[in-house]
Short mmCIF file of C-alpha atoms in Angstrom, two decimals:
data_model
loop_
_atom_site.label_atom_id
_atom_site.label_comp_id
_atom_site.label_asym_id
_atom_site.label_seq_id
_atom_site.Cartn_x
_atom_site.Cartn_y
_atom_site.Cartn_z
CA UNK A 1 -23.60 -19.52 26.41
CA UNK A 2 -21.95 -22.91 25.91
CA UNK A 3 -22.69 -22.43 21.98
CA UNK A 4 -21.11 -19.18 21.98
CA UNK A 5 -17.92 -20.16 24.44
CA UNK A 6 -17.95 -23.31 21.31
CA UNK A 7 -17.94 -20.83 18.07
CA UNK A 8 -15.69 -18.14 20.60
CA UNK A 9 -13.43 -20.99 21.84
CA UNK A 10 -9.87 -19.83 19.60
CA UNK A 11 -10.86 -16.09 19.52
CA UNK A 12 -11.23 -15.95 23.26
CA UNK A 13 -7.99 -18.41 23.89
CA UNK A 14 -6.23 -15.79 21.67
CA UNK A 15 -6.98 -12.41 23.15
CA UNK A 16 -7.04 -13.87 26.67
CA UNK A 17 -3.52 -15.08 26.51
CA UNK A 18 -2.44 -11.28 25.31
CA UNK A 19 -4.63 -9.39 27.93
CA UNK A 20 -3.28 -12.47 31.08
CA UNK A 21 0.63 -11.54 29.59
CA UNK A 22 -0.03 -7.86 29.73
CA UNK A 23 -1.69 -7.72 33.36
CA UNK A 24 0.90 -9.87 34.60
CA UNK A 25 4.14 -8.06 33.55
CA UNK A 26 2.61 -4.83 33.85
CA UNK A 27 2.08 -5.75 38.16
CA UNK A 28 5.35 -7.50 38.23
CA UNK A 29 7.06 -4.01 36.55
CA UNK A 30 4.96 -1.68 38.16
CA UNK A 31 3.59 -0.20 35.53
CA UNK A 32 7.05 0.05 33.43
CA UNK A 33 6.02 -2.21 30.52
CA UNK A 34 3.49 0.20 29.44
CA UNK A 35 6.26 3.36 30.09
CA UNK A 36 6.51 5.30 26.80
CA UNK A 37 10.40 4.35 26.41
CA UNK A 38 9.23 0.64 26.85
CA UNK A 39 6.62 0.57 24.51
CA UNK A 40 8.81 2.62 21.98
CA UNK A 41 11.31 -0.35 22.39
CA UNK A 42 8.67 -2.90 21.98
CA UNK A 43 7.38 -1.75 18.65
CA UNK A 44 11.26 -1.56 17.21
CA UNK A 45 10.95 -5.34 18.39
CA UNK A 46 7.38 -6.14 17.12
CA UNK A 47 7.52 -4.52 13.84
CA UNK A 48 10.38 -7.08 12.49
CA UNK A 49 8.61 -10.33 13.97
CA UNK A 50 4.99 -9.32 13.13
CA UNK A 51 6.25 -8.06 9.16
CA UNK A 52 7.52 -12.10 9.25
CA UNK A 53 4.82 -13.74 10.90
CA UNK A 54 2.11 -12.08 8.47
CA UNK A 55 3.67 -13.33 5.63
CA UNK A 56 4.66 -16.78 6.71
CA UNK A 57 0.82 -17.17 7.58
CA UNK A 58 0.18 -17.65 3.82
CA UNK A 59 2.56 -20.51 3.82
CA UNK A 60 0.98 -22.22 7.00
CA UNK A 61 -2.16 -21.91 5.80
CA UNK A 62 -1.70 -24.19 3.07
CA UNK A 63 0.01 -26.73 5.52
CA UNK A 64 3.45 -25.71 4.64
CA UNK A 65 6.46 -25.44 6.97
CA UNK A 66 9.06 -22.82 6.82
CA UNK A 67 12.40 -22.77 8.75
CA UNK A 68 14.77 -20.67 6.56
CA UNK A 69 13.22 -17.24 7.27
CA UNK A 70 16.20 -16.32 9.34
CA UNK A 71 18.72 -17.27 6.97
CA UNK A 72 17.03 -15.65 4.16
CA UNK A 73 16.45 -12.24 6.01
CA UNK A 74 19.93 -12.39 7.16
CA UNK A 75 20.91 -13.05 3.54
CA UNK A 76 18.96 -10.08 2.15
CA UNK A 77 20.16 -7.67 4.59
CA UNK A 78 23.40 -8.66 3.93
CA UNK A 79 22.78 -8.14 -0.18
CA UNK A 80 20.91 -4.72 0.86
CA UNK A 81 24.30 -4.02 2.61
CA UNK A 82 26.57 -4.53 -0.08
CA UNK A 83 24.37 -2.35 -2.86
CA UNK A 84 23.92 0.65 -0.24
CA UNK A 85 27.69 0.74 0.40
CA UNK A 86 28.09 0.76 -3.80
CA UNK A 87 25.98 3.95 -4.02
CA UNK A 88 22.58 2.63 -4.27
CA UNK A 89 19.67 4.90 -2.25
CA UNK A 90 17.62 2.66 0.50
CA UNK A 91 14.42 2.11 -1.81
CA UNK A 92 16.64 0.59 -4.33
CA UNK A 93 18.97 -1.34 -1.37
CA UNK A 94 15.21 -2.28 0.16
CA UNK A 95 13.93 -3.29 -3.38
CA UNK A 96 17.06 -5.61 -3.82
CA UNK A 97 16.63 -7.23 -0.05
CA UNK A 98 12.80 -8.20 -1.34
CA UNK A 99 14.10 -9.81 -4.63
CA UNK A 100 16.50 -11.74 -2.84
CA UNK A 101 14.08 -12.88 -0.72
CA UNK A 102 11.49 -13.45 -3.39
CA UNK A 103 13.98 -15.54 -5.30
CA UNK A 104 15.13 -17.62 -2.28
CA UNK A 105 11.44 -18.44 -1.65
CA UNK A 106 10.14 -18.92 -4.89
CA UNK A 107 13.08 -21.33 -5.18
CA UNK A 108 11.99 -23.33 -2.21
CA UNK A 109 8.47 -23.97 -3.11
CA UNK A 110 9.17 -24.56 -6.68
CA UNK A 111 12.08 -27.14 -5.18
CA UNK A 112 8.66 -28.87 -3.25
CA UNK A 113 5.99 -28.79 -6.21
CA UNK A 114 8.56 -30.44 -8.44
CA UNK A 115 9.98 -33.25 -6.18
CA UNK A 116 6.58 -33.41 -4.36
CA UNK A 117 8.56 -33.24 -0.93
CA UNK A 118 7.78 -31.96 2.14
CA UNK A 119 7.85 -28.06 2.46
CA UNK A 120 9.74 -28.30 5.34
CA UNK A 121 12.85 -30.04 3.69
CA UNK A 122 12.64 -27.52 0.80
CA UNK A 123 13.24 -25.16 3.58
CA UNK A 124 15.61 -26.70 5.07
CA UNK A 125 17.66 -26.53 2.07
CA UNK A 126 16.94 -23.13 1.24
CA UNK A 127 18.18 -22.08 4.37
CA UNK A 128 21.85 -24.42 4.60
CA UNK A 129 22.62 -22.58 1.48
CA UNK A 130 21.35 -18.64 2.49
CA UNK A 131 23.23 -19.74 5.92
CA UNK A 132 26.61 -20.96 4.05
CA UNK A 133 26.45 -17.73 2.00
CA UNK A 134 25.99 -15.19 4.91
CA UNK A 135 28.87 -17.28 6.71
CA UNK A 136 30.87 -17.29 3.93
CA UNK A 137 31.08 -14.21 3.58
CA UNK A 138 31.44 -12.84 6.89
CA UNK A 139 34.09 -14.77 7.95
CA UNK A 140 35.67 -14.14 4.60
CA UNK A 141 35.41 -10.40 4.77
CA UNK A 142 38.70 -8.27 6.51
CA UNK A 143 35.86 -6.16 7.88
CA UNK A 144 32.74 -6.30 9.69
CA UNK A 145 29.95 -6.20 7.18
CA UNK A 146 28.23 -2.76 7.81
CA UNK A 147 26.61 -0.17 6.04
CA UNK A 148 28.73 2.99 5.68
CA UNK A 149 25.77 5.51 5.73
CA UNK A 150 23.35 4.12 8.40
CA UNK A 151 21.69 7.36 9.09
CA UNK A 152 18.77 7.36 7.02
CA UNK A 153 18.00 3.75 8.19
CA UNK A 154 18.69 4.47 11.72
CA UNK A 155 16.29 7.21 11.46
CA UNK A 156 13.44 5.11 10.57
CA UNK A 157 14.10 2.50 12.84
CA UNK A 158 14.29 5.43 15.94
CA UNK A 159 10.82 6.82 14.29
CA UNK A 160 8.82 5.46 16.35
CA UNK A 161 5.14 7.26 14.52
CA UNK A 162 6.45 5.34 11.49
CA UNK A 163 7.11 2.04 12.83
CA UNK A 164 3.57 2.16 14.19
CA UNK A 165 2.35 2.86 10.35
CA UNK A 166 4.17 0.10 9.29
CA UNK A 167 2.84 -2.26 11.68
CA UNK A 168 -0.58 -0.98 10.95
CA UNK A 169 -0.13 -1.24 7.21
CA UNK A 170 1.31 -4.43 7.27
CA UNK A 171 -1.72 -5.72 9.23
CA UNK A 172 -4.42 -4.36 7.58
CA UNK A 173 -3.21 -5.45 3.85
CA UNK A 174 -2.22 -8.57 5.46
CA UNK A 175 -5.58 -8.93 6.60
CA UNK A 176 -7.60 -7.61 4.02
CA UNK A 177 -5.39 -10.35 0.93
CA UNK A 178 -5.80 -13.13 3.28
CA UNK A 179 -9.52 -13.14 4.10
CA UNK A 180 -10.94 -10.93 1.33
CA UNK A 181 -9.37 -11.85 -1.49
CA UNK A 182 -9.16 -15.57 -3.12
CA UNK A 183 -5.39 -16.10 -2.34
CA UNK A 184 -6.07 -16.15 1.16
CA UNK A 185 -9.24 -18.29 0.23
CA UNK A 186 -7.54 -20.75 -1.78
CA UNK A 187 -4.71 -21.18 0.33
CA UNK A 188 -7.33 -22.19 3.34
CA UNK A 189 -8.81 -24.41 0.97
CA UNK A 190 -5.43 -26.23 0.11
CA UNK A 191 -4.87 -26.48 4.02
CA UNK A 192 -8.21 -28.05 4.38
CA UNK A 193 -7.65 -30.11 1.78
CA UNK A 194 -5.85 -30.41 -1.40
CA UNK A 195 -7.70 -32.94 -3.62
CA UNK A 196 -10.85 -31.21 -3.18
CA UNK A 197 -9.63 -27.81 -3.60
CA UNK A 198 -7.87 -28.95 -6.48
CA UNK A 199 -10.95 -30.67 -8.02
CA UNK A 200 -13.22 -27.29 -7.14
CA UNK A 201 -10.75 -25.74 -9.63
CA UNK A 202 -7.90 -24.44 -7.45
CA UNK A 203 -4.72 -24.25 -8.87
CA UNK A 204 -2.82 -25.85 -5.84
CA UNK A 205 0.45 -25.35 -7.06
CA UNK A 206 0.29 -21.74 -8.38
CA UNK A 207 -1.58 -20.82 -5.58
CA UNK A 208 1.64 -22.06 -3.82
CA UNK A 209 3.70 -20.09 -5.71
CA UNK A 210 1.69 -17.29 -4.53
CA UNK A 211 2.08 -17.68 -1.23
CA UNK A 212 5.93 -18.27 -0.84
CA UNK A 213 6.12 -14.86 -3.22
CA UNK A 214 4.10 -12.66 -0.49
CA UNK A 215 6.10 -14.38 2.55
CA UNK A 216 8.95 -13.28 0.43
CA UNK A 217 8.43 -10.25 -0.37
CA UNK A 218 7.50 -9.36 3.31
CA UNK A 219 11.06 -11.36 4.45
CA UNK A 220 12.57 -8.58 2.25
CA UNK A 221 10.68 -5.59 4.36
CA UNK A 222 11.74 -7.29 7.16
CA UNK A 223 15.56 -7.29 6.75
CA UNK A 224 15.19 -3.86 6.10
CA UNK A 225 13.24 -3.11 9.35
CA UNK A 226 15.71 -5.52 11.26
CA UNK A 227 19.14 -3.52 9.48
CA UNK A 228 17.21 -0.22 11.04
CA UNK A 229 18.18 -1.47 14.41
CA UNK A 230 21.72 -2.98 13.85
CA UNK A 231 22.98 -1.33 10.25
CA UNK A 232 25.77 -4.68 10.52
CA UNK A 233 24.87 -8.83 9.71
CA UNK A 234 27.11 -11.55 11.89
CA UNK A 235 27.30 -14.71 11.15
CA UNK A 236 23.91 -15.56 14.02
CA UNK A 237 22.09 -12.81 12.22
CA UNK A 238 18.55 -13.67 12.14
CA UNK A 239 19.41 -17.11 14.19
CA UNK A 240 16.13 -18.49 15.88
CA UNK A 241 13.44 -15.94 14.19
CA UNK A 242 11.86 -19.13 12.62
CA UNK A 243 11.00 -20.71 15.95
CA UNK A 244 9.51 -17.26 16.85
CA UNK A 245 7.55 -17.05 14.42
CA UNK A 246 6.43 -20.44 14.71
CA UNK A 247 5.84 -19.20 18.40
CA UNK A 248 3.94 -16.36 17.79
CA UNK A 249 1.31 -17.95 15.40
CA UNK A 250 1.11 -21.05 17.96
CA UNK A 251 0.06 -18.26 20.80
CA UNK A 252 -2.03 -16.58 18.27
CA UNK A 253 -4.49 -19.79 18.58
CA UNK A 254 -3.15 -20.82 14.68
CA UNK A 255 -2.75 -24.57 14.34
CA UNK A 256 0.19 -25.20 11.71
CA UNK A 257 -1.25 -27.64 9.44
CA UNK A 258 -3.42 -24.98 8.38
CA UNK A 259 -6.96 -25.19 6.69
CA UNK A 260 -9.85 -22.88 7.06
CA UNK A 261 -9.46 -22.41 10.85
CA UNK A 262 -6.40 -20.07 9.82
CA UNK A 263 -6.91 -16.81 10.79
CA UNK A 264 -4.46 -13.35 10.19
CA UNK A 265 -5.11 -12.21 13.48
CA UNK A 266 -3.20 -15.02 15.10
CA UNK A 267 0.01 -13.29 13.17
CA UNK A 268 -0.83 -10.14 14.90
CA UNK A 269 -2.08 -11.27 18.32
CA UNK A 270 0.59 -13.90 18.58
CA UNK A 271 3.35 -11.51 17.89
CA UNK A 272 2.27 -9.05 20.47
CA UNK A 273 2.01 -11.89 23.25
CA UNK A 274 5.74 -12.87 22.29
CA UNK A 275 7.45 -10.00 22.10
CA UNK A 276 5.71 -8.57 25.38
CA UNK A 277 6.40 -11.97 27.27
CA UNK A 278 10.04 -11.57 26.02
CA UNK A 279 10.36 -8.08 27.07
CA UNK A 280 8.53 -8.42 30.56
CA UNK A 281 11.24 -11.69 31.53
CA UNK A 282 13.65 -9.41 30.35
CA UNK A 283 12.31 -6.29 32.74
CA UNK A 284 11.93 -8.69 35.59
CA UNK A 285 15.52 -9.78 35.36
CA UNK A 286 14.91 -13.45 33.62
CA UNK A 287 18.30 -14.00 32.38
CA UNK A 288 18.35 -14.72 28.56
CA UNK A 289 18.64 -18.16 28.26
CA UNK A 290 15.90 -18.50 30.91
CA UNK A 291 13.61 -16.85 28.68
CA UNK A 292 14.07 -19.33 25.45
CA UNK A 293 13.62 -21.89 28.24
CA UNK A 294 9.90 -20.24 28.82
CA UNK A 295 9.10 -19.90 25.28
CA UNK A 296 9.73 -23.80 24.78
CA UNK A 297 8.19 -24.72 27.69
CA UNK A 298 5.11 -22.23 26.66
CA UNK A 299 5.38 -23.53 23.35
CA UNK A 300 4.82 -27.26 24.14
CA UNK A 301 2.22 -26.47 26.41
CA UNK A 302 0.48 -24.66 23.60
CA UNK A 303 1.18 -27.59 21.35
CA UNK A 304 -0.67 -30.24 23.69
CA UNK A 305 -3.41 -28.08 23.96
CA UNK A 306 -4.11 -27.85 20.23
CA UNK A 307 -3.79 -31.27 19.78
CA UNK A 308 -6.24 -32.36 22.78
CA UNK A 309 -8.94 -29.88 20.18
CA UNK A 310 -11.32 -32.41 18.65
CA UNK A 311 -10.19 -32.76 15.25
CA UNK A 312 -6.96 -29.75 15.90
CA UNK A 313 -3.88 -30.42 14.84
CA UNK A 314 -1.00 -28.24 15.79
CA UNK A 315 1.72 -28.88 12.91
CA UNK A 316 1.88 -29.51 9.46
CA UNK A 317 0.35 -33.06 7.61
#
């Protein structure tokens, strides 16, 4: 039993957190989380953070650090915006959002491999200058920047069937390229560590590359998913989505630093927990700045526990 509780110990930390946040808010509610018009609103919510955290667990795994995801989705929605209003059909204003994206994260990790700095400050850079541009150019513009003909989008964000394909698509390929295929592999590898993955004949940097280009492209899906609820950017437009992201994997059981402990299913299990605890302190009338208050406070105490693991580390080398 103690051997099994010992192999079991993340797995069970994981789901247990999920099923303790579901029981609880579902007494305190009375049974309203789980109402169909709830759950309906909790999948518009999860399908946008769970898109994000998938992909950004390619770039933890490796033991980088990514803060700019809400600038950058906030500055592809806002480029998806402008080429929709010229004429351009969604799959071509969706395909334009994921280049964006692409670009603005190929751009940070190719900033890191060739200063050999810290992901993180890559990031950080990456997202003062998808920030400035989004501010830019809302406070520059006469009128709010919206898209003119929101139906089709708005009728994908209200489907609530396709939503739940998404989310299940999403997952599954997530899934499947992270622990069936050698980018996933590799990318644990680098996480564990670089020298010797480099010297068993992994192409750190590439593999890199790789990684920032699927967190990208799934940024891109995002902004599209997040414009489905909103069809308008503002200038706090994605504000705060990298902390719950960060979040999410943290409650998932994923420690940040990465290596071969790093599993998908903290993206998806971690992203459940989050947006249900944020929607139950919302139903229970936790005012909103109450309930960033819990999530830091949740968050730290998540932290400590990782780091009290033998050998765990919760954040990046």
């Amino acid at each position: 039993m103690r051997l099994f509780l010992s192999k079991y110990q993340n797995t069970l930390i994981q789901y247990a957190g999920l099923l303790l946040v579901l029981l609880i808010f579902t007494l305190m509610t009375d049974g309203a989380l789980l109402s169909d018009f709830n759950i309906r609103t909790v999948l518009k919510q999860l399908v946008v953070l769970l898109t994000l955290s998938v992909g950004l667990t390619f770039v933890f795994s490796h033991g980088g650090m990514d803060i700019s995801v809400g600038a950058v989705l906030a500055l592809s929605s806002m480029s998806a915006i402008y080429a929709m209003n010229a004429g351009a059909p969604l799959i071509l204003g969706a395909l334009i959002a994921v280049i964006v994206s692409v670009v603005c994260y190929t751009a940070n990790v190719l900033i890191a491999n060739q200063f050999k700095i810290m992901a993180v400050i890559s990031s950080l850079a990456v997202m003062f200058v998808a920030r400035g541009l989004v501010t830019y150019q809302v406070s520059t513009s006469t009128t709010k920047i919206t898209l003119e003909n929101s139906k089709t989008l708005r009728d994908l964000g209200k489907n609530t069937p396709a939503i739940l394909t998404i989310i299940i698509v999403v997952s599954v390929i997530g899934y499947i390229i992270f622990h069936l295929t050698k980018v996933g592999k590799q990318n644990k590898a680098i996480g564990d560590n670089p020298l010797a993955a480099s010297q068993s004949g992994v192409r750190v940097n590439r593999m890199k590359v790789v990684a920032y280009i699927l967190a990208g492209t799934l940024v891109g899906l995002a902004s599209i998913l997040s414009l489905s609820r909103s069809a308008s950017i503002s200038e706090n437009t994605g504000m705060g989505l990298e902390m719950d992201v960060i979040v999410a994997l943290i409650l998932g059981g994923m420690a940040l630093n990465g290596g071969s402990r790093s599993r998908m299913s903290s993206a998806i299990v971690g992203s459940i927990t989050l947006v249900l605890l944020n929607n139950g302190l919302v139903m229970v009338g936790v005012a909103p700045e109450i309930v960033s208050l819990v999530k830091g406070i949740i968050f730290l105490i998540v932290v400590f526990l990782l780091l009290r693991r033998p050998g765990g580390e919760a954040m990046p080398r």
